[in-house]
Tab-separated table of C-alpha atoms in Angstrom:
chain	number	residue	atom	x	y	z
A	81	MET	CA	-18.959	-149.508	49.023
A	82	ASP	CA	-20.674	-146.421	50.565
A	83	SER	CA	-20.857	-143.072	48.818
A	84	GLY	CA	-17.957	-141.656	50.869
A	85	SER	CA	-15.684	-144.536	49.920
A	86	ARG	CA	-16.685	-144.240	46.268
A	87	ALA	CA	-15.924	-140.518	46.353
A	88	ASP	CA	-12.514	-141.149	47.914
A	89	ALA	CA	-11.749	-143.798	45.293
A	90	GLU	CA	-12.814	-141.485	42.478
A	91	THR	CA	-10.690	-138.669	43.907
A	92	LEU	CA	-7.709	-141.003	44.216
A	93	GLY	CA	-8.177	-142.187	40.625
A	94	ARG	CA	-8.418	-138.643	39.280
A	95	GLU	CA	-5.288	-137.597	41.205
A	96	LYS	CA	-3.291	-140.557	39.911
A	97	SER	CA	-4.426	-139.806	36.356
A	98	ARG	CA	-3.437	-136.150	36.789
A	99	LEU	CA	0.005	-137.111	38.062
A	100	LYS	CA	0.533	-139.592	35.248
A	101	ALA	CA	-0.516	-137.029	32.633
A	102	SER	CA	1.740	-134.359	34.156
A	103	ARG	CA	4.905	-136.452	34.021
A	104	ARG	CA	7.669	-134.817	32.045
A	105	PRO	CA	9.163	-136.639	29.031
A	106	GLY	CA	11.879	-139.048	30.072
A	107	GLU	CA	10.461	-139.855	33.539
A	108	HIS	CA	10.207	-143.515	34.433
A	109	ASP	CA	6.799	-145.137	33.976
A	110	LEU	CA	6.974	-147.072	37.251
A	111	PHE	CA	5.696	-145.478	40.471
A	112	ARG	CA	6.283	-146.505	44.045
A	113	GLN	CA	3.684	-145.946	46.752
A	114	LEU	CA	5.626	-144.844	49.829
A	115	PRO	CA	4.089	-143.600	53.096
A	116	LEU	CA	5.180	-140.032	53.814
A	117	GLY	CA	6.578	-141.097	57.184
A	118	THR	CA	9.022	-143.528	55.567
A	119	ARG	CA	12.596	-143.406	56.799
A	120	TRP	CA	15.538	-145.559	55.776
A	121	ARG	CA	19.235	-145.824	56.426
A	122	ALA	CA	21.947	-146.197	53.762
A	123	GLY	CA	25.687	-145.737	54.050
A	124	GLY	CA	25.348	-144.653	57.660
A	125	VAL	CA	22.921	-141.821	56.722
A	126	LEU	CA	19.277	-141.644	57.902
A	127	TYR	CA	16.998	-140.445	55.102
A	128	ASP	CA	13.604	-138.816	55.699
A	129	LEU	CA	11.158	-139.171	52.798
A	130	LYS	CA	9.382	-135.857	53.385
A	131	HIS	CA	12.636	-133.907	53.171
A	132	PHE	CA	13.877	-136.021	50.256
A	133	LEU	CA	10.672	-135.377	48.294
A	134	PHE	CA	10.609	-131.686	49.064
A	135	VAL	CA	14.162	-131.247	47.807
A	136	ASN	CA	13.976	-133.546	44.815
A	137	PHE	CA	10.380	-133.849	43.612
A	138	GLN	CA	8.553	-130.581	44.261
A	139	GLY	CA	5.513	-130.357	42.019
A	140	HIS	CA	4.383	-133.986	42.381
A	141	GLY	CA	1.238	-134.751	44.333
A	142	VAL	CA	0.341	-136.520	47.567
A	143	VAL	CA	-2.558	-138.954	47.322
A	144	GLY	CA	-4.191	-140.772	50.213
A	145	GLY	CA	-1.261	-140.149	52.566
A	146	HIS	CA	1.209	-141.548	50.029
A	147	PHE	CA	3.537	-139.870	47.553
A	148	ASP	CA	3.600	-141.067	43.954
A	149	LEU	CA	7.388	-141.169	43.456
A	150	PRO	CA	8.811	-141.639	39.957
A	151	VAL	CA	11.829	-143.913	39.888
A	152	LYS	CA	14.782	-141.902	38.580
A	153	LYS	CA	16.784	-143.433	35.802
A	154	ALA	CA	20.343	-144.328	36.732
A	155	ILE	CA	23.007	-142.302	34.925
A	156	ASN	CA	25.458	-144.534	33.127
A	157	PHE	CA	28.790	-143.135	32.018
A	158	SER	CA	30.670	-144.694	29.130
A	159	PRO	CA	33.526	-145.190	29.713
A	160	PRO	CA	32.929	-145.459	33.484
A	161	LEU	CA	33.557	-142.203	35.332
A	162	TYR	CA	36.654	-143.468	37.137
A	163	ARG	CA	38.237	-144.409	33.820
A	164	GLN	CA	37.449	-140.982	32.409
A	165	ARG	CA	39.307	-139.412	35.333
A	166	TYR	CA	42.322	-141.674	34.834
A	167	SER	CA	42.277	-141.096	31.077
A	168	PHE	CA	42.356	-137.352	31.694
A	169	VAL	CA	45.587	-137.749	33.669
A	170	ASN	CA	46.929	-140.220	31.118
A	171	ASP	CA	46.431	-137.635	28.368
A	172	LEU	CA	48.258	-135.009	30.441
A	173	VAL	CA	51.214	-137.350	30.877
A	174	ASN	CA	51.258	-138.019	27.152
A	175	GLN	CA	51.144	-134.294	26.425
A	176	HIS	CA	53.638	-132.941	28.969
A	177	LYS	CA	56.055	-135.909	29.269
A	178	PRO	CA	56.825	-135.692	33.010
A	179	LYS	CA	59.659	-137.793	34.426
A	180	LYS	CA	58.383	-138.029	38.012
A	181	VAL	CA	54.719	-138.432	38.977
A	182	ALA	CA	53.176	-138.832	42.433
A	183	ASP	CA	49.575	-139.969	42.971
A	184	LEU	CA	48.289	-138.940	46.407
A	185	GLY	CA	45.420	-141.117	47.589
A	186	CYS	CA	46.405	-143.773	45.036
A	187	GLY	CA	43.996	-146.413	46.403
A	188	ASN	CA	44.343	-149.621	44.402
A	189	ALA	CA	46.967	-148.026	42.109
A	190	SER	CA	44.734	-148.197	39.013
A	191	LEU	CA	45.960	-144.811	37.792
A	192	ILE	CA	49.587	-145.877	38.231
A	193	GLN	CA	48.905	-149.042	36.276
A	194	MET	CA	47.430	-146.993	33.436
A	195	ILE	CA	50.254	-144.462	33.087
A	196	LYS	CA	53.287	-146.672	33.752
A	197	SER	CA	53.684	-147.582	30.075
A	198	HIS	CA	54.708	-144.027	29.136
A	199	SER	CA	58.353	-144.073	28.083
A	200	CYS	CA	59.038	-140.624	29.577
A	201	LEU	CA	58.432	-141.768	33.160
A	202	GLU	CA	61.355	-142.638	35.412
A	203	LEU	CA	59.671	-142.574	38.847
A	204	ILE	CA	56.043	-143.096	39.875
A	205	VAL	CA	55.064	-142.815	43.523
A	206	GLY	CA	51.736	-143.718	45.096
A	207	VAL	CA	50.694	-142.629	48.595
A	208	ASP	CA	47.640	-143.838	50.489
A	209	ILE	CA	46.456	-143.928	54.089
A	210	ASN	CA	45.061	-147.457	53.611
A	211	LYS	CA	48.065	-149.768	53.937
A	212	ASP	CA	46.148	-152.967	53.170
A	213	LYS	CA	44.687	-151.604	49.937
A	214	ILE	CA	47.986	-150.510	48.424
A	215	GLY	CA	49.830	-153.591	49.677
A	216	SER	CA	47.468	-155.889	47.790
A	217	GLN	CA	48.361	-154.404	44.398
A	218	ARG	CA	51.858	-155.826	43.999
A	219	CYS	CA	51.016	-158.303	41.268
A	220	ARG	CA	49.331	-155.590	39.179
A	221	LEU	CA	52.480	-153.473	39.130
A	222	SER	CA	55.096	-156.191	38.682
A	223	PRO	CA	56.854	-156.346	35.276
A	224	PHE	CA	55.610	-158.955	32.820
A	225	SER	CA	57.997	-161.390	31.136
A	226	GLY	CA	57.548	-159.536	27.848
A	227	GLU	CA	58.956	-156.391	29.426
A	228	TYR	CA	62.281	-158.167	29.869
A	229	LEU	CA	62.390	-159.196	26.208
A	230	SER	CA	61.267	-155.776	24.993
A	231	PRO	CA	62.498	-153.435	27.735
A	232	ARG	CA	61.993	-149.714	28.144
A	233	ASP	CA	64.640	-147.229	27.050
A	234	LEU	CA	64.819	-145.583	30.492
A	235	ASN	CA	64.777	-146.954	34.019
A	236	LEU	CA	61.419	-146.849	35.782
A	237	SER	CA	60.843	-147.302	39.505
A	238	ILE	CA	57.436	-147.546	41.170
A	239	ILE	CA	57.157	-147.027	44.920
A	240	LEU	CA	54.006	-147.288	47.041
A	241	TYR	CA	54.057	-145.525	50.404
A	242	HIS	CA	51.775	-145.821	53.399
A	243	GLY	CA	51.116	-142.312	54.606
A	244	SER	CA	48.890	-139.243	54.574
A	245	ALA	CA	48.709	-136.614	51.847
A	246	VAL	CA	48.947	-133.907	54.509
A	247	GLU	CA	52.291	-135.138	55.864
A	248	ARG	CA	55.618	-133.841	54.542
A	249	ASP	CA	58.067	-136.338	53.097
A	250	SER	CA	61.148	-135.076	51.285
A	251	ARG	CA	61.180	-138.078	48.934
A	252	LEU	CA	58.303	-136.422	47.055
A	253	LEU	CA	60.207	-133.201	46.373
A	254	GLY	CA	61.108	-132.221	42.826
A	255	PHE	CA	58.223	-133.967	41.048
A	256	ASP	CA	56.867	-132.855	37.695
A	257	LEU	CA	53.263	-133.869	38.370
A	258	VAL	CA	51.238	-134.579	41.514
A	259	THR	CA	47.715	-135.983	41.113
A	260	CYS	CA	44.960	-135.934	43.731
A	261	ILE	CA	42.067	-137.810	42.148
A	262	GLU	CA	38.917	-137.798	44.316
A	263	LEU	CA	41.015	-137.107	47.416
A	264	ILE	CA	40.196	-133.763	49.015
A	265	GLU	CA	36.549	-134.639	49.778
A	266	HIS	CA	37.841	-137.358	52.136
A	267	LEU	CA	39.758	-134.815	54.255
A	268	ASP	CA	38.289	-133.355	57.421
A	269	SER	CA	38.442	-129.595	57.959
A	270	GLU	CA	41.787	-129.729	59.790
A	271	ASP	CA	43.495	-131.856	57.129
A	272	LEU	CA	41.950	-129.804	54.330
A	273	ALA	CA	43.485	-126.690	55.858
A	274	ARG	CA	46.926	-128.374	55.895
A	275	PHE	CA	46.654	-129.827	52.401
A	276	PRO	CA	47.583	-126.732	50.303
A	277	ASP	CA	50.676	-125.952	52.373
A	278	VAL	CA	51.996	-129.510	52.009
A	279	VAL	CA	51.213	-130.027	48.313
A	280	PHE	CA	51.640	-126.530	46.876
A	281	GLY	CA	53.952	-124.984	49.447
A	282	TYR	CA	56.304	-127.800	50.462
A	283	LEU	CA	56.219	-130.246	47.521
A	284	SER	CA	55.726	-127.433	44.990
A	285	PRO	CA	55.568	-129.637	41.850
A	286	ALA	CA	55.485	-128.224	38.343
A	287	MET	CA	51.862	-129.354	37.908
A	288	VAL	CA	49.033	-130.477	40.214
A	289	VAL	CA	45.756	-132.105	39.151
A	290	ILE	CA	42.871	-132.175	41.641
A	291	SER	CA	39.511	-133.785	40.910
A	292	THR	CA	36.484	-133.786	43.206
A	293	PRO	CA	32.720	-134.429	42.895
A	294	ASN	CA	30.589	-131.552	41.617
A	295	SER	CA	27.591	-131.287	43.931
A	296	ASP	CA	25.669	-129.285	41.294
A	297	PHE	CA	25.355	-132.626	39.498
A	298	ASN	CA	24.019	-134.543	42.511
A	299	PRO	CA	20.269	-133.848	41.994
A	300	LEU	CA	20.488	-135.967	38.837
A	301	PHE	CA	21.256	-139.056	40.916
A	302	PRO	CA	18.490	-141.184	42.500
A	303	ALA	CA	19.277	-139.849	45.990
A	304	VAL	CA	20.425	-136.419	47.101
A	305	THR	CA	23.252	-137.148	49.480
A	306	LEU	CA	27.015	-137.422	49.527
A	307	ARG	CA	28.230	-139.862	46.893
A	308	ASP	CA	30.333	-141.819	49.391
A	309	SER	CA	29.796	-142.364	53.106
A	310	ASP	CA	33.428	-141.337	53.733
A	311	HIS	CA	33.081	-137.954	52.018
A	312	LYS	CA	33.347	-135.088	54.490
A	313	PHE	CA	31.938	-132.580	51.986
A	314	GLU	CA	31.132	-132.122	48.322
A	315	TRP	CA	31.549	-128.731	46.697
A	316	ASN	CA	29.597	-127.127	43.911
A	317	ARG	CA	31.499	-125.462	41.091
A	318	LYS	CA	31.596	-122.028	42.688
A	319	GLN	CA	32.925	-123.406	45.990
A	320	PHE	CA	35.650	-125.481	44.333
A	321	GLN	CA	36.744	-122.712	42.000
A	322	THR	CA	36.866	-120.171	44.833
A	323	TRP	CA	39.031	-122.493	46.947
A	324	ALA	CA	41.286	-123.497	44.047
A	325	SER	CA	41.783	-119.922	42.835
A	326	GLY	CA	42.733	-118.811	46.335
A	327	VAL	CA	45.264	-121.637	46.647
A	328	ALA	CA	46.718	-120.867	43.208
A	329	ASP	CA	47.128	-117.163	43.981
A	330	PHE	CA	48.759	-117.789	47.352
A	331	TYR	CA	51.279	-120.383	46.135
A	332	ASN	CA	52.075	-118.790	42.764
A	333	TYR	CA	50.227	-121.200	40.467
A	334	SER	CA	47.839	-120.714	37.580
A	335	VAL	CA	44.700	-122.866	37.488
A	336	GLU	CA	42.340	-124.011	34.746
A	337	PHE	CA	38.996	-125.700	35.373
A	338	THR	CA	37.493	-128.544	33.402
A	339	GLY	CA	35.964	-131.929	34.183
A	340	VAL	CA	34.735	-135.318	33.024
A	341	GLY	CA	31.321	-136.955	33.033
A	342	GLU	CA	28.986	-135.069	30.715
A	343	PRO	CA	25.449	-134.484	32.061
A	344	PRO	CA	22.555	-136.159	30.228
A	345	GLU	CA	20.681	-134.219	27.581
A	346	GLY	CA	18.197	-131.780	29.053
A	347	ALA	CA	19.821	-131.761	32.493
A	348	GLY	CA	20.527	-128.055	32.360
A	349	ASN	CA	23.652	-126.210	33.402
A	350	VAL	CA	24.894	-128.564	36.118
A	351	GLY	CA	28.424	-128.949	34.772
A	352	TYR	CA	30.570	-132.066	34.721
A	353	CYS	CA	29.935	-134.855	37.216
A	354	THR	CA	33.605	-134.645	38.262
A	355	GLN	CA	35.183	-131.197	38.357
A	356	ILE	CA	38.926	-130.877	37.795
A	357	GLY	CA	41.462	-128.166	38.497
A	358	VAL	CA	44.795	-128.213	36.646
A	359	PHE	CA	47.417	-126.125	38.461
A	360	ARG	CA	50.690	-125.051	36.834
A	361	LYS	CA	53.625	-123.541	38.689
A	362	ILE	CA	54.422	-119.984	37.608
A	363	GLY	CA	58.148	-119.508	37.131
A	364	ALA	CA	61.021	-121.969	37.200
A	365	PRO	CA	60.706	-125.109	39.366
A	366	ALA	CA	63.086	-125.729	42.248
A	367	THR	CA	66.604	-126.703	41.191
A	368	GLU	CA	68.129	-130.072	42.035
A	369	SER	CA	70.408	-128.408	44.596
A	370	CYS	CA	67.473	-126.755	46.363
A	371	VAL	CA	65.627	-130.064	46.491
A	372	ALA	CA	68.734	-131.827	47.835
A	373	GLU	CA	69.029	-129.288	50.666
A	374	GLN	CA	65.536	-130.208	51.935
A	375	CYS	CA	66.068	-133.979	51.868
A	376	GLY	CA	66.017	-136.023	55.025
A	377	GLN	CA	62.409	-135.817	56.215
A	378	HIS	CA	61.030	-139.341	55.753
A	379	VAL	CA	57.668	-140.076	57.384
A	380	TYR	CA	56.130	-142.441	54.827
A	381	LYS	CA	56.642	-146.208	55.063
A	382	ILE	CA	57.493	-148.154	51.907
A	383	VAL	CA	54.894	-150.842	51.216
A	384	TYR	CA	56.077	-151.900	47.768
A	385	SER	CA	58.919	-151.016	45.423
A	386	VAL	CA	59.823	-152.350	41.983
A	387	SER	CA	62.276	-151.466	39.215
A	388	TYR	CA	61.407	-152.180	35.597
A	389	PRO	CA	63.870	-153.669	33.106
A	390	SER	CA	65.414	-151.094	30.792
A	391	LEU	CA	68.146	-150.740	28.220
A	392	GLN	CA	70.134	-148.747	30.769
A	393	GLN	CA	70.723	-152.035	32.607
A	394	LYS	CA	73.536	-153.989	30.918
A	395	GLU	CA	72.227	-157.504	31.586
A	396	ILE	CA	68.741	-156.574	30.407
A	397	ARG	CA	70.192	-154.990	27.290
A	398	LYS	CA	72.209	-158.148	26.556
A	399	LEU	CA	69.140	-160.344	26.989
A	400	ALA	CA	66.992	-158.151	24.747
A	401	LEU	CA	69.667	-157.926	22.043
A	402	ALA	CA	70.337	-161.672	22.006
A	403	ASN	CA	66.597	-162.327	21.767
A	404	GLU	CA	66.128	-159.880	18.891
A	405	VAL	CA	69.191	-161.144	16.988
A	406	SER	CA	67.990	-164.744	17.378
A	407	ARG	CA	64.530	-163.776	16.175
A	408	GLN	CA	65.839	-162.010	13.080
A	409	VAL	CA	68.300	-164.803	12.216
A	410	GLN	CA	65.626	-167.466	12.622
A	411	SER	CA	63.304	-165.469	10.369
A	412	MET	CA	66.038	-165.235	7.711
A	413	ARG	CA	66.719	-168.959	8.007
A	414	GLN	CA	63.072	-169.782	7.389
A	415	ARG	CA	62.979	-167.544	4.324
A	416	TYR	CA	66.245	-169.036	3.088
A	417	VAL	CA	65.001	-172.621	3.363
A	418	SER	CA	61.876	-171.686	1.400
A	419	SER	CA	63.957	-169.907	-1.248
A	420	LEU	CA	66.371	-172.851	-1.454
A	421	ARG	CA	63.600	-175.233	-2.437
A	422	ILE	CA	62.576	-172.893	-5.246
A	423	LEU	CA	66.170	-172.435	-6.460
A	424	ARG	CA	66.815	-176.177	-6.537
A	425	ARG	CA	63.714	-176.778	-8.590
A	426	GLY	CA	64.975	-174.095	-10.977
A	427	GLY	CA	68.549	-175.420	-11.155
A	428	GLY	CA	70.285	-172.765	-8.989
A	429	ASP	CA	73.022	-173.559	-6.475
A	430	GLY	CA	71.448	-171.715	-3.560
A	431	HIS	CA	74.728	-170.511	-2.093
A	432	ARG	CA	73.540	-166.907	-1.776
A	433	VAL	CA	70.121	-165.750	-0.747
A	434	SER	CA	68.648	-162.306	-0.472
A	435	ASP	CA	66.332	-161.353	2.349
A	436	THR	CA	65.265	-158.213	0.495
A	437	GLY	CA	61.667	-159.328	0.733
A	438	LEU	CA	62.251	-157.890	4.181
A	439	VAL	CA	58.909	-158.913	5.612
A	440	PRO	CA	59.292	-161.941	7.921
A	441	PHE	CA	56.398	-164.350	8.164
A	442	SER	CA	55.022	-162.482	11.184
A	443	GLY	CA	57.254	-159.431	11.306
A	444	PRO	CA	56.879	-155.677	10.797
A	445	VAL	CA	56.627	-153.752	7.544
A	446	PHE	CA	59.658	-151.524	7.031
A	447	THR	CA	59.710	-147.959	5.763
A	448	GLU	CA	61.390	-147.163	2.448
A	449	LEU	CA	64.364	-145.652	4.266
A	450	GLU	CA	64.749	-148.761	6.429
A	451	LYS	CA	64.510	-150.996	3.368
A	452	ARG	CA	67.259	-149.088	1.566
A	453	LYS	CA	69.502	-149.290	4.613
A	454	ILE	CA	69.047	-153.059	4.846
A	455	GLU	CA	69.560	-153.553	1.105
A	456	LYS	CA	72.905	-151.729	1.235
A	457	SER	CA	74.230	-154.014	3.984
A	458	PRO	CA	76.014	-157.375	3.322
A	459	GLU	CA	73.588	-160.174	2.473
A	460	PRO	CA	73.280	-163.498	4.340
A	461	PHE	CA	75.098	-166.383	2.634
A	462	ARG	CA	75.370	-170.149	2.828
A	463	PHE	CA	78.532	-172.211	3.299
A	464	GLY	CA	77.935	-175.935	3.512
A	465	ASN	CA	75.063	-176.579	5.872
A	466	LYS	CA	75.500	-173.260	7.623
A	467	LEU	CA	73.762	-169.959	7.026
A	468	TYR	CA	75.813	-166.878	7.909
A	469	VAL	CA	74.138	-163.559	8.713
A	470	PRO	CA	76.623	-160.651	8.822
A	471	LEU	CA	76.432	-158.485	11.935
A	472	GLU	CA	76.309	-155.442	9.665
A	473	ARG	CA	73.133	-156.866	8.149
A	474	LEU	CA	71.577	-157.336	11.570
A	475	LEU	CA	72.601	-153.844	12.662
A	476	ALA	CA	70.620	-152.417	9.743
A	477	TYR	CA	67.378	-153.759	11.247
A	478	PRO	CA	65.634	-151.029	13.313
A	479	LYS	CA	64.967	-153.089	16.435
A	480	VAL	CA	68.545	-154.337	16.589
A	481	ASN	CA	69.917	-150.854	15.931
A	482	ARG	CA	67.840	-149.526	18.829
A	483	LEU	CA	69.613	-151.957	21.154
A	484	CYS	CA	73.183	-151.263	20.024
A	485	ASP	CA	74.899	-148.669	17.875
A	486	SER	CA	77.861	-150.570	16.402
A	487	VAL	CA	79.014	-153.997	15.228
A	488	ASP	CA	81.669	-154.098	17.949
A	489	THR	CA	79.087	-153.436	20.665
A	490	MET	CA	76.790	-156.106	19.244
A	491	ARG	CA	79.592	-158.655	19.101
A	492	ALA	CA	80.559	-157.994	22.725
A	493	LEU	CA	76.981	-158.263	23.987
A	494	ILE	CA	75.905	-161.431	22.131
A	495	ALA	CA	79.150	-163.441	22.109
A	496	ASP	CA	78.118	-165.455	25.184
A	497	THR	CA	74.682	-166.460	23.907
A	498	VAL	CA	74.810	-166.570	20.083
A	499	ARG	CA	77.090	-168.659	17.820
A	500	LEU	CA	79.394	-166.480	15.719
A	501	SER	CA	81.679	-167.167	12.761
A	502	ARG	CA	85.399	-167.649	13.466
A	503	ASP	CA	86.213	-164.034	12.706
A	504	GLY	CA	83.188	-162.822	14.677
A	505	SER	CA	81.713	-160.967	11.717
A	506	ALA	CA	78.516	-163.009	11.347
A	507	VAL	CA	75.992	-165.109	13.237
A	508	LYS	CA	75.901	-168.686	11.984
A	509	VAL	CA	72.995	-171.081	12.117
A	510	ASP	CA	72.782	-174.717	11.054
A	511	LEU	CA	70.239	-175.168	8.303
A	512	ARG	CA	69.237	-178.447	9.957
A	513	ASP	CA	68.764	-176.721	13.299
A	514	ALA	CA	66.427	-173.863	14.060
A	515	SER	CA	68.612	-172.304	16.758
A	516	PRO	CA	71.304	-169.700	15.887
């Protein structure tokens, strides 16, 4: 090696040592040697290394025509960021108890699947421009068999529409909550201009939730670019808040700003990864009559529709009541048979048995008030090989009482499926047979 080559090698070694010593705490120990002329394509975007380095890694050195590039650590959110966004909406539903919710840009309906268990909801609508994506989610939104045996109190319908969030459809009027989760950044300038008039002006729901990426956070990611190739823009906090405040003022809403996705320690004042605006209508919402007057404009196409079983549906109520009565009677029968063995060993006749232990083998624990109510009701009794459970006794159990409010109603609903005594005052079960 000649003296010039040795000098170059020594210079290169010193420069690498300087760069390694100057690394800030937390930077990755691995370095990549990339030629400064490197270009690459990802997500339809052509990246230029010189520009990328200038924006993201000013202060690092160039050695021998190469740039020593530290590999940025990936930011991991726990729970995942999408779940944090959905949980934010889920908490709002739990807090405000809306009856009707519409999710614009619903995608694979994951948010709908999360919130559908809330008992306050009576109608959930999802709208998306991608017909294939929403059409493939039917099995995720269909009721499970357990929801027929333990139905909701109120009716719930879920409808998925194929359509655009910037089109007017009167079937979305009169909603309590409209969510737009990671939607607006997918709109081009023309659609973005139409969006406020459709959502805030025409639909005018009581509450609107809009989430969108916060571009102030983007430098913390391994590449400085839009987070999705379909994003038309990404706003920083000032841009989003200026737009949202203007929309709120024009359409008579208040707006509060928050977000999800905390930045890592030491990242500085970049804000949340996802910024969120919560808009609330100022003044009374539109009356039912006003909403009815605007009905008739239907541009969306129904892709999927389902109704959930509820106690408002007579046949579902009958099925649930018969199932619960059978479960309680069978539990009493099992306790009675166990008690009978003990009584016979002790010389008792076993013709009456108390279920005041009240805790079935795998059942719930009752409150003191519930216990007292059950104890005051007529006890189950044995006649021959039959066990009789008075309907009044069954009505004292909370789950049965939730399904019917009187002995007469219970008798009418279960007469076709459960064996009753001759006078209809009790359910009878054969002690040699497990079925009531």
